[in-house]
XYZ file of C-alpha atoms in Angstrom:
131
model
C 60.793 -274.087 -25.149
C 63.265 -271.945 -27.072
C 61.763 -269.363 -29.408
C 63.712 -267.641 -32.159
C 62.471 -264.360 -33.550
C 63.789 -262.871 -36.792
C 63.509 -259.264 -37.871
C 64.931 -256.906 -40.468
C 63.534 -258.329 -43.677
C 62.038 -256.125 -46.353
C 62.179 -255.029 -49.953
C 65.273 -253.528 -51.533
C 66.631 -252.876 -54.993
C 69.485 -254.891 -56.416
C 72.804 -253.724 -55.035
C 71.234 -252.638 -51.783
C 71.763 -253.873 -48.236
C 69.729 -255.301 -45.386
C 70.566 -256.520 -41.900
C 68.640 -259.398 -40.385
C 68.515 -260.013 -36.648
C 67.688 -263.111 -34.662
C 67.210 -263.442 -30.934
C 66.299 -266.350 -28.706
C 63.798 -266.188 -25.875
C 62.096 -268.615 -23.547
C 64.219 -271.475 -22.239
C 67.837 -270.379 -22.194
C 70.400 -272.369 -24.107
C 74.092 -271.642 -24.040
C 77.028 -272.317 -26.319
C 74.636 -272.444 -29.227
C 75.515 -272.656 -32.866
C 73.313 -270.474 -35.019
C 72.640 -270.231 -38.710
C 70.577 -268.522 -41.365
C 68.772 -270.566 -43.960
C 66.657 -269.349 -46.853
C 63.963 -270.778 -49.038
C 62.789 -269.313 -52.312
C 59.434 -270.301 -53.831
C 59.671 -273.690 -55.469
C 63.170 -274.347 -54.143
C 64.638 -276.305 -51.273
C 65.811 -274.589 -48.119
C 69.524 -273.828 -48.233
C 72.066 -272.808 -45.637
C 73.431 -269.288 -45.993
C 75.708 -268.552 -43.036
C 76.421 -270.046 -39.634
C 78.245 -268.844 -36.545
C 79.572 -270.572 -33.477
C 79.884 -269.447 -29.860
C 83.449 -268.348 -30.586
C 82.320 -266.085 -33.426
C 83.824 -268.106 -36.245
C 81.610 -268.445 -39.270
C 80.822 -270.648 -42.210
C 79.245 -269.212 -45.353
C 77.786 -270.759 -48.437
C 79.636 -270.085 -51.692
C 76.638 -268.203 -53.067
C 76.970 -265.407 -50.501
C 80.701 -265.306 -49.759
C 82.018 -261.769 -49.914
C 78.489 -260.334 -49.708
C 76.899 -261.654 -46.491
C 78.454 -261.526 -43.022
C 77.148 -263.286 -39.924
C 77.986 -261.872 -36.513
C 77.100 -262.584 -32.895
C 74.787 -260.382 -30.922
C 75.457 -259.323 -27.354
C 72.727 -261.539 -25.938
C 73.165 -265.271 -25.629
C 72.086 -267.036 -28.807
C 71.554 -263.972 -30.921
C 72.997 -263.124 -34.280
C 72.908 -260.780 -37.220
C 73.237 -261.237 -40.952
C 74.583 -258.242 -42.840
C 73.629 -258.617 -46.485
C 75.339 -256.391 -49.037
C 75.263 -256.262 -52.830
C 71.908 -258.000 -52.825
C 70.770 -259.729 -55.992
C 67.273 -260.697 -57.177
C 68.235 -264.338 -56.639
C 68.636 -263.580 -52.926
C 64.856 -263.162 -52.717
C 63.580 -265.722 -50.220
C 62.166 -266.313 -46.788
C 65.084 -266.233 -44.378
C 64.998 -268.441 -41.292
C 67.104 -268.319 -38.160
C 68.111 -271.611 -36.564
C 69.939 -272.575 -33.390
C 71.215 -275.726 -31.758
C 73.241 -276.747 -28.717
C 73.598 -280.493 -29.226
C 76.979 -280.441 -30.924
C 80.187 -278.605 -30.222
C 80.800 -275.986 -32.913
C 84.236 -277.338 -33.813
C 82.773 -280.821 -34.207
C 79.859 -279.437 -36.217
C 82.211 -277.728 -38.654
C 84.550 -280.683 -38.948
C 81.588 -282.921 -39.720
C 80.366 -280.508 -42.401
C 77.162 -279.773 -40.497
C 77.456 -275.994 -40.103
C 74.855 -275.408 -42.822
C 72.970 -278.700 -42.520
C 69.291 -278.075 -41.900
C 68.664 -281.314 -40.002
C 71.379 -280.503 -37.450
C 69.487 -277.527 -36.032
C 66.693 -278.109 -33.567
C 65.270 -274.637 -33.006
C 63.780 -272.512 -35.765
C 62.210 -269.106 -36.195
C 59.204 -268.394 -38.367
C 61.160 -266.479 -40.963
C 61.432 -262.988 -42.382
C 60.895 -262.171 -46.045
C 63.628 -260.574 -48.150
C 62.673 -259.327 -51.606
C 65.254 -257.915 -54.014
C 64.000 -256.221 -57.157
C 66.036 -255.681 -60.312
């Protein structure tokens, strides 16, 4: 069983920065696509940023220019650098991973930030941005 563990959440004032980390443990998967999703109270979960094995990324429009996903050194690990944080970024942030689809295919199909196309999930880390 693959386990994903997130870390790095916390509370910050608007305009501040945080870096989230995600690492996989347990059963090893390779060539995984990974993504960050977030869910605010009363709202649906939304995709934020995704990264493939080759390091290319896909970001949602709401975070472009502010959030940057990057690969970690370990297999199936990633970071999310969040700058210029806004109160509307407040949410539980979840890491997700999947190895069922080639990254290029996933992007071409528009699945990079599709929740149902990721099979492994972490428990989340809370990010709170105050005004």
